Short mmCIF file of C-alpha atoms and ligand atoms in Angstrom, two decimals:
data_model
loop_
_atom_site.label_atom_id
_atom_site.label_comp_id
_atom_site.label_asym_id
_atom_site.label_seq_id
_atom_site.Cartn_x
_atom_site.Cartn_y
_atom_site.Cartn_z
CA UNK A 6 -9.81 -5.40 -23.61
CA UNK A 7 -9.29 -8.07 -21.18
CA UNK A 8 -8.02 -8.38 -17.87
CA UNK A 9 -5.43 -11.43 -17.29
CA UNK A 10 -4.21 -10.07 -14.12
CA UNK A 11 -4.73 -7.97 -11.02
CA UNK A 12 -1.99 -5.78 -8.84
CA UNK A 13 -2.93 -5.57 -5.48
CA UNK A 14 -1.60 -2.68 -3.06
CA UNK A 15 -0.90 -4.11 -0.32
CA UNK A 16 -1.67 -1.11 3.04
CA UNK A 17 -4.95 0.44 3.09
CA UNK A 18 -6.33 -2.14 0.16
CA UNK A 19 -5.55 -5.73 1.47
CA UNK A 20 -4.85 -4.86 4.84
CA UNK A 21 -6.03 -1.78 6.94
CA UNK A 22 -1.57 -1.37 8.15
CA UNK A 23 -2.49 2.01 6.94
CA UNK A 24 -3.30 2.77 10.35
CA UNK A 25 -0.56 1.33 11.66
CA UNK A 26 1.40 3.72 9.69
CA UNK A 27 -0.39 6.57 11.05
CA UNK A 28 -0.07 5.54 14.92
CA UNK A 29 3.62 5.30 14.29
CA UNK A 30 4.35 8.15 12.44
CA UNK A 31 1.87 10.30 15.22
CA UNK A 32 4.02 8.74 18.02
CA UNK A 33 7.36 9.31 16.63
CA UNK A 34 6.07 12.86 15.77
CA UNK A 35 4.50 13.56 18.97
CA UNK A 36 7.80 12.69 20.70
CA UNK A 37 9.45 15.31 18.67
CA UNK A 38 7.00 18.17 18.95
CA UNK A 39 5.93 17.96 14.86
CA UNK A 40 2.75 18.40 14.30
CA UNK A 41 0.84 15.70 12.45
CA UNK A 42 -2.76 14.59 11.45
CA UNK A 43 -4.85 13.06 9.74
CA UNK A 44 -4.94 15.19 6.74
CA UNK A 45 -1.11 14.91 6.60
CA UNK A 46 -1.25 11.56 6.62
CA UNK A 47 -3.17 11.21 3.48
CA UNK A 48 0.49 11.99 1.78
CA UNK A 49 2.17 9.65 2.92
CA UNK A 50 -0.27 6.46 1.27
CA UNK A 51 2.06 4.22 -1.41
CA UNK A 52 5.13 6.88 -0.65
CA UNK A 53 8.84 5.39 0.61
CA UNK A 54 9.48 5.78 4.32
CA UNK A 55 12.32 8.04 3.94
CA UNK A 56 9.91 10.39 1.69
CA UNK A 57 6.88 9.66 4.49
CA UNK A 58 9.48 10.95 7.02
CA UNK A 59 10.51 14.26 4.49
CA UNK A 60 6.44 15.18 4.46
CA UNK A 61 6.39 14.94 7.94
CA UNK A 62 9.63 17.03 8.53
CA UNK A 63 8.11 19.65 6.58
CA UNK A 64 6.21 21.12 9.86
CA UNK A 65 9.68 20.58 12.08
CA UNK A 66 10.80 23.70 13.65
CA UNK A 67 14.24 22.51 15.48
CA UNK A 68 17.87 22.70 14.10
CA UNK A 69 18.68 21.17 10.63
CA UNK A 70 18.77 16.97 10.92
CA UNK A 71 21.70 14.91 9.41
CA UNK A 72 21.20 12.30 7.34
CA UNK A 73 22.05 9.33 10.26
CA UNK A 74 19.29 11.12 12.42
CA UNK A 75 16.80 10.69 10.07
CA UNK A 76 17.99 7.58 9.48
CA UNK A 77 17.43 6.97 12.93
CA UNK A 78 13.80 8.30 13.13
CA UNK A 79 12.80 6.57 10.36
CA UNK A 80 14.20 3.12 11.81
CA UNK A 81 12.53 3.79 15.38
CA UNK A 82 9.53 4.42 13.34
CA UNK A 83 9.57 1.12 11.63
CA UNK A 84 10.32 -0.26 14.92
CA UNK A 85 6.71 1.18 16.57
CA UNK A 86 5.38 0.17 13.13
CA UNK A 87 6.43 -3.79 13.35
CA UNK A 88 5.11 -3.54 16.67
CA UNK A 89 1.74 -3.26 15.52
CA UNK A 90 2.20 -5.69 12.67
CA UNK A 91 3.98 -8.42 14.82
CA UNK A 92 0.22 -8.37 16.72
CA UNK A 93 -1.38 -8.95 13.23
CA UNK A 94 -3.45 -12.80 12.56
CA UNK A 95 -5.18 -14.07 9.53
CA UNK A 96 -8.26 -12.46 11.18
CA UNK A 97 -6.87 -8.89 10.31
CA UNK A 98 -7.97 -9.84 6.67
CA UNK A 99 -11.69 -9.95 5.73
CA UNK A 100 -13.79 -12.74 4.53
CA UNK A 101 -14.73 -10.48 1.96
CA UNK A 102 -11.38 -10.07 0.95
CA UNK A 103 -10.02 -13.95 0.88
CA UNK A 104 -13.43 -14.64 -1.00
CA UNK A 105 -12.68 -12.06 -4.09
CA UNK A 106 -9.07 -13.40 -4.08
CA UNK A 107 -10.69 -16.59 -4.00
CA UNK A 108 -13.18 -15.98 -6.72
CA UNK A 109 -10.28 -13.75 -9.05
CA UNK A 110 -7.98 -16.87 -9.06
CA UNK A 111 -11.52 -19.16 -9.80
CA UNK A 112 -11.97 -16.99 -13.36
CA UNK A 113 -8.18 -17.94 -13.98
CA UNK A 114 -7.14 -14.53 -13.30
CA UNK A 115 -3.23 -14.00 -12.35
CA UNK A 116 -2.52 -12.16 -8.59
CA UNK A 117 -0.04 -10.22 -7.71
CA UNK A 118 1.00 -7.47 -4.73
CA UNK A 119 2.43 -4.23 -5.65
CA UNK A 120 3.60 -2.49 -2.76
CA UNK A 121 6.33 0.43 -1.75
CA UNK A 122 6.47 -1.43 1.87
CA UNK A 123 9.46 -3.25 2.57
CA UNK A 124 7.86 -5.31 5.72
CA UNK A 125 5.24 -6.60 2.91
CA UNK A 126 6.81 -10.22 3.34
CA UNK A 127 6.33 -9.78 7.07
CA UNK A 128 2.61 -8.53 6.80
CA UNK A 129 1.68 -11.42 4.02
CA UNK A 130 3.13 -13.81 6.19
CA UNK A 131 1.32 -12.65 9.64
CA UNK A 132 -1.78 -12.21 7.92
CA UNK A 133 -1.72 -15.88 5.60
CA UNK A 134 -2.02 -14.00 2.87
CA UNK A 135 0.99 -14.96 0.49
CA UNK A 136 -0.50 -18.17 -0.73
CA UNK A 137 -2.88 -16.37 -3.13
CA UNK A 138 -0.71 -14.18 -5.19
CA UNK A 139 1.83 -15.41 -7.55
CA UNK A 140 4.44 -12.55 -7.40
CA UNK A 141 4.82 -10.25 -5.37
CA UNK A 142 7.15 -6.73 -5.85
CA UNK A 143 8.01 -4.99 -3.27
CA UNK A 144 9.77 -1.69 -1.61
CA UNK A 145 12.87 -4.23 -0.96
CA UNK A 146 12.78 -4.33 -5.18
CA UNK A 147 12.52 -1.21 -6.34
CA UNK A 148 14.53 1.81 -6.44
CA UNK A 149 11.71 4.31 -7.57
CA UNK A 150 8.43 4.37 -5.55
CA UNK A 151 4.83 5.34 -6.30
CA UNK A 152 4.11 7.31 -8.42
CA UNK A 153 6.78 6.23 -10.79
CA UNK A 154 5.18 2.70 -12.32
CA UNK A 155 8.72 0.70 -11.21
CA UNK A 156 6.86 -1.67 -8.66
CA UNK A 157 3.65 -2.17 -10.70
CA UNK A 158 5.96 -2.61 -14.07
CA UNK A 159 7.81 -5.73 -11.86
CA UNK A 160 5.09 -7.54 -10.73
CA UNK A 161 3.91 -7.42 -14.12
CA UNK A 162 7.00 -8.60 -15.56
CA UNK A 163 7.45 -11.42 -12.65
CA UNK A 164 3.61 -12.50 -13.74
CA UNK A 165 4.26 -12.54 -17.24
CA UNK A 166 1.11 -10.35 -18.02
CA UNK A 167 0.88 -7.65 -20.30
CA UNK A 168 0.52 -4.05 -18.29
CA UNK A 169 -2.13 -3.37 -20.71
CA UNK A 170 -3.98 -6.36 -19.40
CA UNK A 171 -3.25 -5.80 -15.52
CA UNK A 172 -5.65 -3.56 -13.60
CA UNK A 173 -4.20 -2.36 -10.63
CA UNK A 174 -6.15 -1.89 -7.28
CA UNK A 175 -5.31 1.35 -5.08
CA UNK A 176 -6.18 3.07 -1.93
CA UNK A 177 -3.43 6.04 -2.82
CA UNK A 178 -3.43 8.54 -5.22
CA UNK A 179 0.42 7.84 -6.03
CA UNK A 180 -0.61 4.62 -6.40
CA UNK A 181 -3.59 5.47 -9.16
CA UNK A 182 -0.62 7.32 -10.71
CA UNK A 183 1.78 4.84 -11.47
CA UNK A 184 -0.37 2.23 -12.42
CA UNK A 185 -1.77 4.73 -15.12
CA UNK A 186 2.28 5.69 -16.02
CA UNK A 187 2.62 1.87 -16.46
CA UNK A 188 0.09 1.59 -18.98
CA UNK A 189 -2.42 -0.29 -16.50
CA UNK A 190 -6.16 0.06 -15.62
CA UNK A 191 -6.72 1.30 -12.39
CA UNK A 192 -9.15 0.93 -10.18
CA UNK A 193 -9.42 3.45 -7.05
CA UNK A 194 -10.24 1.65 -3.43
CA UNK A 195 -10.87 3.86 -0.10
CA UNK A 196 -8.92 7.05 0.12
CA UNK A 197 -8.22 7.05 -3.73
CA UNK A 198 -11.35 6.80 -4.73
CA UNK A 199 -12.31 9.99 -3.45
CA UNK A 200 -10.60 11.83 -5.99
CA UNK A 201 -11.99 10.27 -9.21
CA UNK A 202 -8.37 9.95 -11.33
CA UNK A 203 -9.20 6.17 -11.66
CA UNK A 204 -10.24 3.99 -14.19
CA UNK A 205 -12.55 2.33 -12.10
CA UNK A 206 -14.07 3.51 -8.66
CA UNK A 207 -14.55 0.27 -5.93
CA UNK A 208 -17.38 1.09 -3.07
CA UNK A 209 -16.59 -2.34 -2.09
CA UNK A 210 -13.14 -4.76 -2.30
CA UNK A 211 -16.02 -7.51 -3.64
CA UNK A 212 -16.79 -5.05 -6.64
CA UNK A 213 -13.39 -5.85 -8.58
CA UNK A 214 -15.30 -8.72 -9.51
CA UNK A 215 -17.84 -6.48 -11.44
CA UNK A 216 -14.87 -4.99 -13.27
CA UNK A 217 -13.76 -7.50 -14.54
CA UNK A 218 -17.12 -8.82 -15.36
CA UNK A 219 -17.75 -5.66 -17.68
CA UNK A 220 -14.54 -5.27 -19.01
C1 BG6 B 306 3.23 1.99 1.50
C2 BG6 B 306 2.47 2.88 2.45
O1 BG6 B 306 2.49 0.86 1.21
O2 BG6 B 306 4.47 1.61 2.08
C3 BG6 B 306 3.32 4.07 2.87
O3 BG6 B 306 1.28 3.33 1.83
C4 BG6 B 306 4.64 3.57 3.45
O4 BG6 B 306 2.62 4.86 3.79
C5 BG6 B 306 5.33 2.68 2.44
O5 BG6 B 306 5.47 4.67 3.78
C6 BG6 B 306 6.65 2.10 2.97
O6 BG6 B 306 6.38 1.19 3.99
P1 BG6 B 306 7.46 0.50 4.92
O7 BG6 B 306 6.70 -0.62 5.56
O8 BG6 B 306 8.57 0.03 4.04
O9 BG6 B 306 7.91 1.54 5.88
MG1 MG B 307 -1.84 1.75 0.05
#
């Protein structure tokens, strides 16, 4: 089988925002006595805000929270978040990232991001990033997020590729999920590829070239 096109998530694979996400989250939970770590934080790769936010309220002790209050954490939490990304440069992206994009889009291969965040214009545009792919899907897209395959299934659709012919590259479990529901080849990147549900299992961003190589 061969690949004609690779789905890029976008935090924790392309760019390291993942950590952004966590600062946020920590100082929005900090502020309202929740606890929150690390290990918590795992859950929330390739989920929705709102359902980040629903994780994180499972460990909240106070009085029940109306809908316009959460709506209201989750917004200040954005607003911590786009703090951090507003700060971003080109430099926040490796060399040995833009080379493999490079080199992908060399073998004729088709690029796309899949990602659940809805600041992924905002990040691909700090970072000089957008230029490489040719479609990007997003969480401002979608109605179902990772691990349903809606996000991956659009970008295919907006390349014209075949999901059977897209492999789709994933630091989140979720993420490994719905590429798999959406018929795709996966390939596990940083947290993800600690569990083994992949396809393929990256040590290095570079070593999607070997993939495809051997597929
Ligand atoms: C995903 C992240 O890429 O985007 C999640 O892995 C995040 O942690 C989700 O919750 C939504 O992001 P945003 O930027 O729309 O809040
Ligand atoms: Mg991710």
């Amino acid at each position: 089988m061969d690949i004609q096109a690779v789905i890029f998530d976008l935090d924790g694979v392309l760019v390291h925002t993942d950590h952004f996400h966590y600062l946020a989250w920590k100082e929005l939970s900090d502020e309202k006595g929740i606890f929150f770590n690390e290990e918590i934080n795992q859950r929330l790769r390739g989920v929705s805000r709102m359902e980040s936010l629903e994780i994180i309220l499972e460990r909240y002790e106070g009085e029940p929270l109306s809908a316009e209050e959460k709506e209201r954490m989750a917004e200040k939490k954005n607003g911590i978040y786009r703090e951090y990304l507003s700060r971003m440069t080109p430099s926040d992206v490796s060399e040995e990232v833009r080379e493999t994009l490079d080199e992908l889009k060399e073998r004729g291969l088709k690029l796309a991001v899949g990602s659940s965040s809805k600041n992924t214009g905002f990040i691909l545009e700090k970072t000089d990033l957008a230029h490489y792919f040719d479609a990007v899907s997003d969480g401002t897209m979608i109605t179902r997020t990772k691990p349903d395959p809606e996000v991956f299934l659009l970008a295919a659709k907006l390349l014209g590729a075949e999901p059977e012919k897209c492999l789709v590259v994933e630091d989140a479990d979720a993420g490994i999920e719905a590429g798999k529901a959406g018929g795709m080849l996966t390939a596990a990147y940083g947290e993800a590829a600690k569990s083994g549900k992949a396809d393929y299992r990256l040590d290095h961003f570079r070593d999607i070239l070997k993939v495809q190589e051997t597929d």
